[in-house]
Structures are given as structure tokens and as C-alpha cells.
PDB file of C-alpha atoms in Angstrom:
ATOM      1  CA  GLN U  34      80.038 121.078 119.475  1.00 75.00           C
ATOM      2  CA  LYS U  35      84.202 121.311 119.703  1.00 84.00           C
ATOM      3  CA  GLU U  36      85.479 121.807 122.990  1.00 91.00           C
ATOM      4  CA  VAL U  37      87.349 125.141 121.483  1.00 94.00           C
ATOM      5  CA  GLU U  38      86.009 127.468 119.371  1.00 94.00           C
ATOM      6  CA  GLN U  39      87.849 129.932 117.445  1.00 94.00           C
ATOM      7  CA  ASP U  40      86.856 132.418 114.447  1.00 87.00           C
ATOM      8  CA  PRO U  41      89.083 131.203 111.293  1.00 85.00           C
ATOM      9  CA  GLY U  42      89.295 134.549 109.904  1.00 85.00           C
ATOM     10  CA  PRO U  43      91.130 135.711 107.845  1.00 92.00           C
ATOM     11  CA  LEU U  44      91.609 138.694 109.310  1.00 95.00           C
ATOM     12  CA  SER U  45      92.839 141.594 107.304  1.00 97.00           C
ATOM     13  CA  VAL U  46      94.190 144.699 108.923  1.00 97.00           C
ATOM     14  CA  PRO U  47      96.440 147.618 108.175  1.00 97.00           C
ATOM     15  CA  GLU U  48     100.218 148.051 109.885  1.00 97.00           C
ATOM     16  CA  GLY U  49      99.541 149.605 113.126  1.00 97.00           C
ATOM     17  CA  ALA U  50      96.317 148.445 114.238  1.00 97.00           C
ATOM     18  CA  ILE U  51      95.297 146.778 117.438  1.00 98.00           C
ATOM     19  CA  VAL U  52      94.285 143.440 116.725  1.00 97.00           C
ATOM     20  CA  SER U  53      92.003 141.113 118.900  1.00 97.00           C
ATOM     21  CA  LEU U  54      91.736 137.380 118.747  1.00 97.00           C
ATOM     22  CA  ASN U  55      89.424 135.676 120.618  1.00 97.00           C
ATOM     23  CA  CYS U  56      88.646 131.695 121.665  1.00 97.00           C
ATOM     24  CA  THR U  57      85.467 130.347 123.428  1.00 97.00           C
ATOM     25  CA  TYR U  58      85.437 127.103 125.562  1.00 97.00           C
ATOM     26  CA  SER U  59      83.239 124.964 127.111  1.00 95.00           C
ATOM     27  CA  ASN U  60      85.195 122.857 129.619  1.00 93.00           C
ATOM     28  CA  SER U  61      85.131 124.712 132.832  1.00 93.00           C
ATOM     29  CA  ALA U  62      88.190 122.268 134.026  1.00 92.00           C
ATOM     30  CA  PHE U  63      90.507 123.771 131.697  1.00 93.00           C
ATOM     31  CA  GLN U  64      93.253 126.125 133.612  1.00 92.00           C
ATOM     32  CA  TYR U  65      95.928 126.556 131.674  1.00 92.00           C
ATOM     33  CA  PHE U  66      95.568 128.773 128.136  1.00 94.00           C
ATOM     34  CA  MET U  67      98.026 129.124 125.439  1.00 94.00           C
ATOM     35  CA  TRP U  68      98.437 131.117 122.333  1.00 97.00           C
ATOM     36  CA  TYR U  69     100.768 129.739 119.644  1.00 96.00           C
ATOM     37  CA  ARG U  70     101.911 131.685 116.556  1.00 97.00           C
ATOM     38  CA  GLN U  71     102.016 129.419 113.298  1.00 96.00           C
ATOM     39  CA  TYR U  72     103.847 130.755 110.146  1.00 95.00           C
ATOM     40  CA  SER U  73     103.172 129.528 106.802  1.00 91.00           C
ATOM     41  CA  ARG U  74     105.171 125.869 106.427  1.00 86.00           C
ATOM     42  CA  LYS U  75     106.435 126.136 110.111  1.00 90.00           C
ATOM     43  CA  GLY U  76     105.676 124.519 113.338  1.00 93.00           C
ATOM     44  CA  PRO U  77     103.740 126.401 116.044  1.00 95.00           C
ATOM     45  CA  GLU U  78     105.513 128.585 118.421  1.00 94.00           C
ATOM     46  CA  LEU U  79     104.306 129.317 121.793  1.00 92.00           C
ATOM     47  CA  LEU U  80     103.598 133.099 122.168  1.00 94.00           C
ATOM     48  CA  MET U  81     101.897 133.569 125.926  1.00 93.00           C
ATOM     49  CA  TYR U  82     100.894 131.439 128.576  1.00 92.00           C
ATOM     50  CA  THR U  83      98.456 132.206 131.449  1.00 91.00           C
ATOM     51  CA  TYR U  84      97.214 130.146 134.161  1.00 87.00           C
ATOM     52  CA  SER U  85      93.982 130.508 135.211  1.00 85.00           C
ATOM     53  CA  SER U  86      92.068 134.163 135.091  1.00 83.00           C
ATOM     54  CA  GLY U  87      93.603 137.483 134.643  1.00 85.00           C
ATOM     55  CA  ASN U  88      96.004 139.408 132.284  1.00 91.00           C
ATOM     56  CA  LYS U  89      99.422 138.647 131.028  1.00 93.00           C
ATOM     57  CA  GLU U  90     101.360 141.293 129.034  1.00 95.00           C
ATOM     58  CA  ASP U  91     104.711 141.085 126.835  1.00 94.00           C
ATOM     59  CA  GLY U  92     105.709 143.330 124.990  1.00 96.00           C
ATOM     60  CA  ARG U  93     102.869 144.277 122.232  1.00 97.00           C
ATOM     61  CA  PHE U  94     100.956 141.106 123.152  1.00 97.00           C
ATOM     62  CA  THR U  95      98.249 140.971 125.888  1.00 97.00           C
ATOM     63  CA  ALA U  96      96.349 137.446 126.798  1.00 97.00           C
ATOM     64  CA  GLN U  97      93.402 137.717 128.954  1.00 96.00           C
ATOM     65  CA  VAL U  98      91.263 134.845 130.528  1.00 96.00           C
ATOM     66  CA  ASP U  99      88.032 135.156 131.406  1.00 94.00           C
ATOM     67  CA  LYS U 100      86.887 131.829 133.061  1.00 93.00           C
ATOM     68  CA  SER U 101      83.525 133.013 134.068  1.00 93.00           C
ATOM     69  CA  SER U 102      82.517 133.775 130.403  1.00 94.00           C
ATOM     70  CA  LYS U 103      85.017 130.853 129.085  1.00 95.00           C
ATOM     71  CA  TYR U 104      86.609 133.036 126.838  1.00 95.00           C
ATOM     72  CA  ILE U 105      89.896 133.940 126.092  1.00 97.00           C
ATOM     73  CA  SER U 106      91.666 136.792 123.877  1.00 97.00           C
ATOM     74  CA  LEU U 107      95.131 137.921 122.736  1.00 98.00           C
ATOM     75  CA  PHE U 108      95.515 141.420 121.649  1.00 98.00           C
ATOM     76  CA  ILE U 109      98.351 142.589 119.518  1.00 98.00           C
ATOM     77  CA  ARG U 110      99.458 146.418 119.605  1.00 98.00           C
ATOM     78  CA  ASP U 111     100.881 148.268 116.960  1.00 98.00           C
ATOM     79  CA  SER U 112     100.633 145.351 114.769  1.00 98.00           C
ATOM     80  CA  GLN U 113     103.137 144.711 112.004  1.00 97.00           C
ATOM     81  CA  PRO U 114     103.620 142.758 108.839  1.00 97.00           C
ATOM     82  CA  SER U 115     105.642 140.330 110.617  1.00 97.00           C
ATOM     83  CA  ASP U 116     102.702 139.476 112.798  1.00 98.00           C
ATOM     84  CA  SER U 117     100.936 138.045 109.948  1.00 97.00           C
ATOM     85  CA  ALA U 118     100.678 134.516 110.584  1.00 97.00           C
ATOM     86  CA  THR U 119      98.006 131.785 111.788  1.00 96.00           C
ATOM     87  CA  TYR U 120      97.189 132.303 115.664  1.00 97.00           C
ATOM     88  CA  LEU U 121      96.040 129.110 117.665  1.00 97.00           C
ATOM     89  CA  CYS U 122      94.682 129.191 120.942  1.00 97.00           C
ATOM     90  CA  ALA U 123      95.186 126.053 123.218  1.00 95.00           C
ATOM     91  CA  MET U 124      94.196 124.852 126.487  1.00 94.00           C
ATOM     92  CA  ASN U 125      94.264 121.963 129.271  1.00 91.00           C
ATOM     93  CA  ARG U 126      93.960 121.146 132.819  1.00 88.00           C
ATOM     94  CA  GLY U 127      97.228 120.420 133.613  1.00 79.00           C
ATOM     95  CA  THR U 128      99.282 117.533 132.345  1.00 75.00           C
ATOM     96  CA  ASP U 129      96.903 116.270 130.386  1.00 80.00           C
ATOM     97  CA  LYS U 130      96.586 116.796 126.419  1.00 85.00           C
ATOM     98  CA  LEU U 131      96.302 120.118 125.047  1.00 89.00           C
ATOM     99  CA  ILE U 132      93.197 121.158 122.802  1.00 92.00           C
ATOM    100  CA  PHE U 133      93.561 123.433 120.264  1.00 94.00           C
ATOM    101  CA  GLY U 134      91.431 125.934 118.428  1.00 94.00           C
ATOM    102  CA  THR U 135      91.399 125.648 114.683  1.00 93.00           C
ATOM    103  CA  GLY U 136      93.587 128.819 114.383  1.00 94.00           C
ATOM    104  CA  THR U 137      93.006 132.629 112.991  1.00 95.00           C
ATOM    105  CA  ARG U 138      94.753 133.673 110.397  1.00 95.00           C
ATOM    106  CA  LEU U 139      96.146 137.270 110.528  1.00 97.00           C
ATOM    107  CA  GLN U 140      97.339 139.615 107.578  1.00 97.00           C
ATOM    108  CA  VAL U 141      99.074 143.140 108.393  1.00 97.00           C
ATOM    109  CA  PHE U 142      99.303 144.797 105.392  1.00 96.00           C
ATOM    110  CA  PRO U 143     101.759 147.715 105.177  1.00 95.00           C
TER     111      PRO U 143
ATOM    112  CA  LYS R 190     120.452 123.400 121.395  1.00 66.00           C
ATOM    113  CA  ALA R 191     119.016 121.701 118.280  1.00 76.00           C
ATOM    114  CA  GLY R 192     115.039 122.207 117.942  1.00 91.00           C
ATOM    115  CA  VAL R 193     112.588 119.420 117.190  1.00 96.00           C
ATOM    116  CA  THR R 194     113.424 117.468 114.017  1.00 96.00           C
ATOM    117  CA  GLN R 195     111.138 115.576 111.558  1.00 97.00           C
ATOM    118  CA  THR R 196     111.691 113.397 108.869  1.00 97.00           C
ATOM    119  CA  PRO R 197     110.744 113.151 106.302  1.00 97.00           C
ATOM    120  CA  ARG R 198     109.387 116.726 105.566  1.00 96.00           C
ATOM    121  CA  TYR R 199     107.163 115.355 102.848  1.00 96.00           C
ATOM    122  CA  LEU R 200     105.880 112.070 101.531  1.00 96.00           C
ATOM    123  CA  ILE R 201     103.246 110.926  98.880  1.00 98.00           C
ATOM    124  CA  LYS R 202     101.827 107.493  99.248  1.00 97.00           C
ATOM    125  CA  THR R 203      98.805 105.734  97.736  1.00 97.00           C
ATOM    126  CA  ARG R 204      95.630 104.373  99.610  1.00 97.00           C
ATOM    127  CA  GLY R 205      96.297 101.004 101.343  1.00 97.00           C
ATOM    128  CA  GLN R 206     100.265 101.866 102.090  1.00 98.00           C
ATOM    129  CA  GLN R 207     101.578 102.278 105.551  1.00 98.00           C
ATOM    130  CA  VAL R 208     103.975 105.323 106.329  1.00 98.00           C
ATOM    131  CA  THR R 209     106.301 105.536 109.623  1.00 98.00           C
ATOM    132  CA  LEU R 210     107.253 109.366 110.562  1.00 98.00           C
ATOM    133  CA  SER R 211     109.978 109.902 112.791  1.00 98.00           C
ATOM    134  CA  CYS R 212     110.474 112.739 115.156  1.00 98.00           C
ATOM    135  CA  SER R 213     113.720 113.871 117.649  1.00 97.00           C
ATOM    136  CA  PRO R 214     112.892 115.835 120.449  1.00 96.00           C
ATOM    137  CA  ILE R 215     114.984 118.524 121.697  1.00 93.00           C
ATOM    138  CA  SER R 216     117.733 117.206 123.877  1.00 91.00           C
ATOM    139  CA  GLY R 217     117.234 116.317 127.344  1.00 89.00           C
ATOM    140  CA  HIS R 218     113.151 116.408 126.793  1.00 90.00           C
ATOM    141  CA  ARG R 219     111.701 113.201 127.286  1.00 91.00           C
ATOM    142  CA  SER R 220     108.103 114.139 126.536  1.00 92.00           C
ATOM    143  CA  VAL R 221     106.853 113.853 122.571  1.00 96.00           C
ATOM    144  CA  SER R 222     103.623 114.661 121.575  1.00 95.00           C
ATOM    145  CA  TRP R 223     101.914 113.947 117.960  1.00 97.00           C
ATOM    146  CA  TYR R 224      99.563 115.689 116.307  1.00 96.00           C
ATOM    147  CA  GLN R 225      97.155 115.968 113.041  1.00 97.00           C
ATOM    148  CA  GLN R 226      96.721 119.243 111.540  1.00 95.00           C
ATOM    149  CA  THR R 227      94.327 119.770 108.660  1.00 93.00           C
ATOM    150  CA  PRO R 228      92.438 122.975 107.405  1.00 86.00           C
ATOM    151  CA  GLY R 229      89.272 121.800 108.391  1.00 82.00           C
ATOM    152  CA  GLN R 230      90.098 120.412 111.786  1.00 86.00           C
ATOM    153  CA  GLY R 231      92.790 122.516 112.812  1.00 88.00           C
ATOM    154  CA  LEU R 232      95.584 120.542 115.257  1.00 92.00           C
ATOM    155  CA  GLN R 233      94.521 117.457 116.814  1.00 93.00           C
ATOM    156  CA  PHE R 234      95.895 115.436 119.273  1.00 94.00           C
ATOM    157  CA  LEU R 235      97.187 111.982 118.508  1.00 96.00           C
ATOM    158  CA  PHE R 236      99.296 110.714 121.251  1.00 94.00           C
ATOM    159  CA  GLU R 237     102.083 111.579 123.769  1.00 94.00           C
ATOM    160  CA  TYR R 238     105.040 109.654 125.146  1.00 95.00           C
ATOM    161  CA  PHE R 239     107.080 110.079 128.103  1.00 93.00           C
ATOM    162  CA  SER R 240     109.710 107.757 128.911  1.00 92.00           C
ATOM    163  CA  GLU R 241     109.085 105.320 126.420  1.00 94.00           C
ATOM    164  CA  THR R 242     105.276 104.922 127.746  1.00 95.00           C
ATOM    165  CA  GLN R 243     102.111 106.418 125.913  1.00 94.00           C
ATOM    166  CA  ARG R 244     100.761 108.785 128.277  1.00 91.00           C
ATOM    167  CA  ASN R 245      97.821 110.037 126.656  1.00 89.00           C
ATOM    168  CA  LYS R 246      96.169 109.202 123.447  1.00 92.00           C
ATOM    169  CA  GLY R 247      93.589 111.084 121.225  1.00 93.00           C
ATOM    170  CA  ASN R 248      90.439 109.846 119.644  1.00 93.00           C
ATOM    171  CA  PHE R 249      92.119 108.447 116.469  1.00 96.00           C
ATOM    172  CA  PRO R 250      91.155 104.652 115.205  1.00 96.00           C
ATOM    173  CA  GLY R 251      93.907 102.114 115.761  1.00 96.00           C
ATOM    174  CA  ARG R 252      95.773 102.339 112.380  1.00 97.00           C
ATOM    175  CA  PHE R 253      97.230 105.575 114.042  1.00 98.00           C
ATOM    176  CA  SER R 254      99.861 104.079 116.290  1.00 97.00           C
ATOM    177  CA  GLY R 255     103.393 105.356 118.076  1.00 97.00           C
ATOM    178  CA  ARG R 256     106.533 104.447 120.087  1.00 97.00           C
ATOM    179  CA  GLN R 257     109.347 106.279 121.773  1.00 97.00           C
ATOM    180  CA  PHE R 258     112.808 104.762 122.294  1.00 97.00           C
ATOM    181  CA  SER R 259     115.150 105.115 125.174  1.00 95.00           C
ATOM    182  CA  ASN R 260     116.797 108.303 123.466  1.00 94.00           C
ATOM    183  CA  SER R 261     113.373 109.904 123.406  1.00 95.00           C
ATOM    184  CA  ARG R 262     113.341 109.700 119.763  1.00 97.00           C
ATOM    185  CA  SER R 263     109.546 108.931 118.695  1.00 98.00           C
ATOM    186  CA  GLU R 264     107.966 106.911 115.453  1.00 98.00           C
ATOM    187  CA  MET R 265     104.225 107.251 114.364  1.00 98.00           C
ATOM    188  CA  ASN R 266     102.938 104.591 111.852  1.00 98.00           C
ATOM    189  CA  VAL R 267      99.894 104.978 110.041  1.00 98.00           C
ATOM    190  CA  SER R 268      98.937 101.652 108.324  1.00 96.00           C
ATOM    191  CA  THR R 269      95.954 100.830 105.561  1.00 97.00           C
ATOM    192  CA  LEU R 270      96.261 104.823 104.461  1.00 98.00           C
ATOM    193  CA  GLU R 271      92.935 106.725 103.504  1.00 97.00           C
ATOM    194  CA  LEU R 272      92.730 109.604 101.691  1.00 97.00           C
ATOM    195  CA  GLY R 273      91.698 111.847 104.558  1.00 96.00           C
ATOM    196  CA  ASP R 274      95.068 111.027 106.365  1.00 97.00           C
ATOM    197  CA  SER R 275      96.200 113.550 104.245  1.00 97.00           C
ATOM    198  CA  ALA R 276      97.588 115.872 106.701  1.00 97.00           C
ATOM    199  CA  LEU R 277     100.674 117.963 108.174  1.00 97.00           C
ATOM    200  CA  TYR R 278     101.895 115.588 111.159  1.00 98.00           C
ATOM    201  CA  LEU R 279     103.487 117.640 113.793  1.00 97.00           C
ATOM    202  CA  CYS R 280     105.254 116.375 117.016  1.00 97.00           C
ATOM    203  CA  ALA R 281     106.058 118.508 119.794  1.00 95.00           C
ATOM    204  CA  SER R 282     108.740 117.745 122.720  1.00 93.00           C
ATOM    205  CA  ARG R 283     106.920 119.044 125.942  1.00 87.00           C
ATOM    206  CA  ILE R 284     108.618 120.505 129.339  1.00 85.00           C
ATOM    207  CA  TRP R 285     107.467 122.401 132.347  1.00 82.00           C
ATOM    208  CA  VAL R 286     109.768 125.034 133.956  1.00 79.00           C
ATOM    209  CA  GLY R 287     108.411 126.838 136.857  1.00 77.00           C
ATOM    210  CA  GLY R 288     105.136 125.586 136.405  1.00 76.00           C
ATOM    211  CA  GLN R 289     104.975 126.759 132.645  1.00 78.00           C
ATOM    212  CA  GLU R 290     104.285 124.350 130.030  1.00 79.00           C
ATOM    213  CA  THR R 291     105.997 124.799 126.867  1.00 84.00           C
ATOM    214  CA  GLN R 292     105.817 122.837 123.973  1.00 88.00           C
ATOM    215  CA  TYR R 293     108.497 122.837 121.151  1.00 92.00           C
ATOM    216  CA  PHE R 294     107.031 122.034 117.568  1.00 94.00           C
ATOM    217  CA  GLY R 295     109.143 120.570 114.715  1.00 95.00           C
ATOM    218  CA  PRO R 296     108.330 121.724 111.103  1.00 94.00           C
ATOM    219  CA  GLY R 297     105.917 118.917 110.466  1.00 96.00           C
ATOM    220  CA  THR R 298     105.656 116.161 107.612  1.00 97.00           C
ATOM    221  CA  ARG R 299     103.435 116.886 105.103  1.00 97.00           C
ATOM    222  CA  LEU R 300     101.611 113.612 103.961  1.00 98.00           C
ATOM    223  CA  LEU R 301      99.717 113.512 100.772  1.00 97.00           C
ATOM    224  CA  VAL R 302      97.902 110.224 100.034  1.00 98.00           C
ATOM    225  CA  LEU R 303      96.830 109.621  96.832  1.00 97.00           C
TER     226      LEU R 303
END
């Protein structure tokens, strides 16, 4: 079993929809949780960074961490075609290596 | 500031050959991490270098090695290439600011092993 599980998708939604992306993990020692976005033929870029449990909002993006369930989510409100990309969750205990999910491919159609 | 640069961008090799990939982190960043990305396995951590020392290592065979120079530029080497080594190799420079870690990724080197 992988330490971090993520549904690969693809997830196809109409413009303006609310998107929910999720990851589950098995290591209860993870404290730092991140979401990266990767466009085709580009390297990933950091979208959201959360420490421990709780919510964090940044514009149309909200990250949620539920450590009791070992479950993290990224919500995208008012999705746009420019949000079409692969979204990767990542996590670690601190300064150690980041463990990534396999990524969910999102397509937002006009 | 210039971003993370990787060279070459594309590479075709045959089984048994070796390859060296290069990564220049963002100026002033001292930590460089390397990842292998494949459709089935996603992003898998290879190793991290900080101030010329390997700080973390992933679960890859000894054919995969790396080093970091005093100017923080890093190279990774794969010897005796196998078909399964075909992947996108990403490097990232890693910093901590205000308790938050950010990794800045380069565009990657796409390696095809025939």
C-alpha cells in the first residue's frame, strides 16, 4: 500500500463548478501538507501549504486537512478552463523528503 | 530571479548506457531535490542535497547517484540504463521561509531509454 493515495481521474467538470480533490495517507506522523499544480510539460508549482489540521483559503482555493481521518482535500471554487492541470498532494514530517500522491488530472470545459 | 533550470530537456539513450542530468537551483537556494515522475508511480523522491552533502535518499538502486557542487548546482547520474528508467526527471530547489517549505521545480528532463 502506498503511503499517499490519490484518485488519478481524469475529473471533467464544466466551467464555474466547484471541484473537490482528495488524498488519503497512512503515516500519522505527517504534519505538513501541500498541493501542487502541474501543467502539461511543466514542473509542479506550489498552490497551498498547510500545517497540521484545519482549513486554509487562498482566493478560489481552499485546503482542508483532517488528521484524525488521514484525509486532505483541495476545493476549487468557480473553476476556470485555466485550472485544467494535474493536481498533486504532497506531505512530510518536516525537513524530510516529500511524499507525493500520483496526481489527479482535472479538465474544466467551457 | 531566474527559476530552476535543467539540462538537457530531452534525451534519448539505449539500454546499458549512462546519462548525466544537470540542475541549477534558484540563486541562493542551497537545497536541491531530485524526483522521477512516471504515469504509473507518480513523483518519486530520488535524493536531496544540501551544501554538497546528501541529506535524504529515496528507495532507488545504486545505479542512481548524484552530487552537488559548491555553487549549489547538482547533477544526477544513471548508469546501466534500463527501459524502466524512461521518465521525466525533475529537480527542485527547496527553501523554508517563515516556517513554510516551498519547492520550486524545474521543467524537467524527459529521458527515453530504447
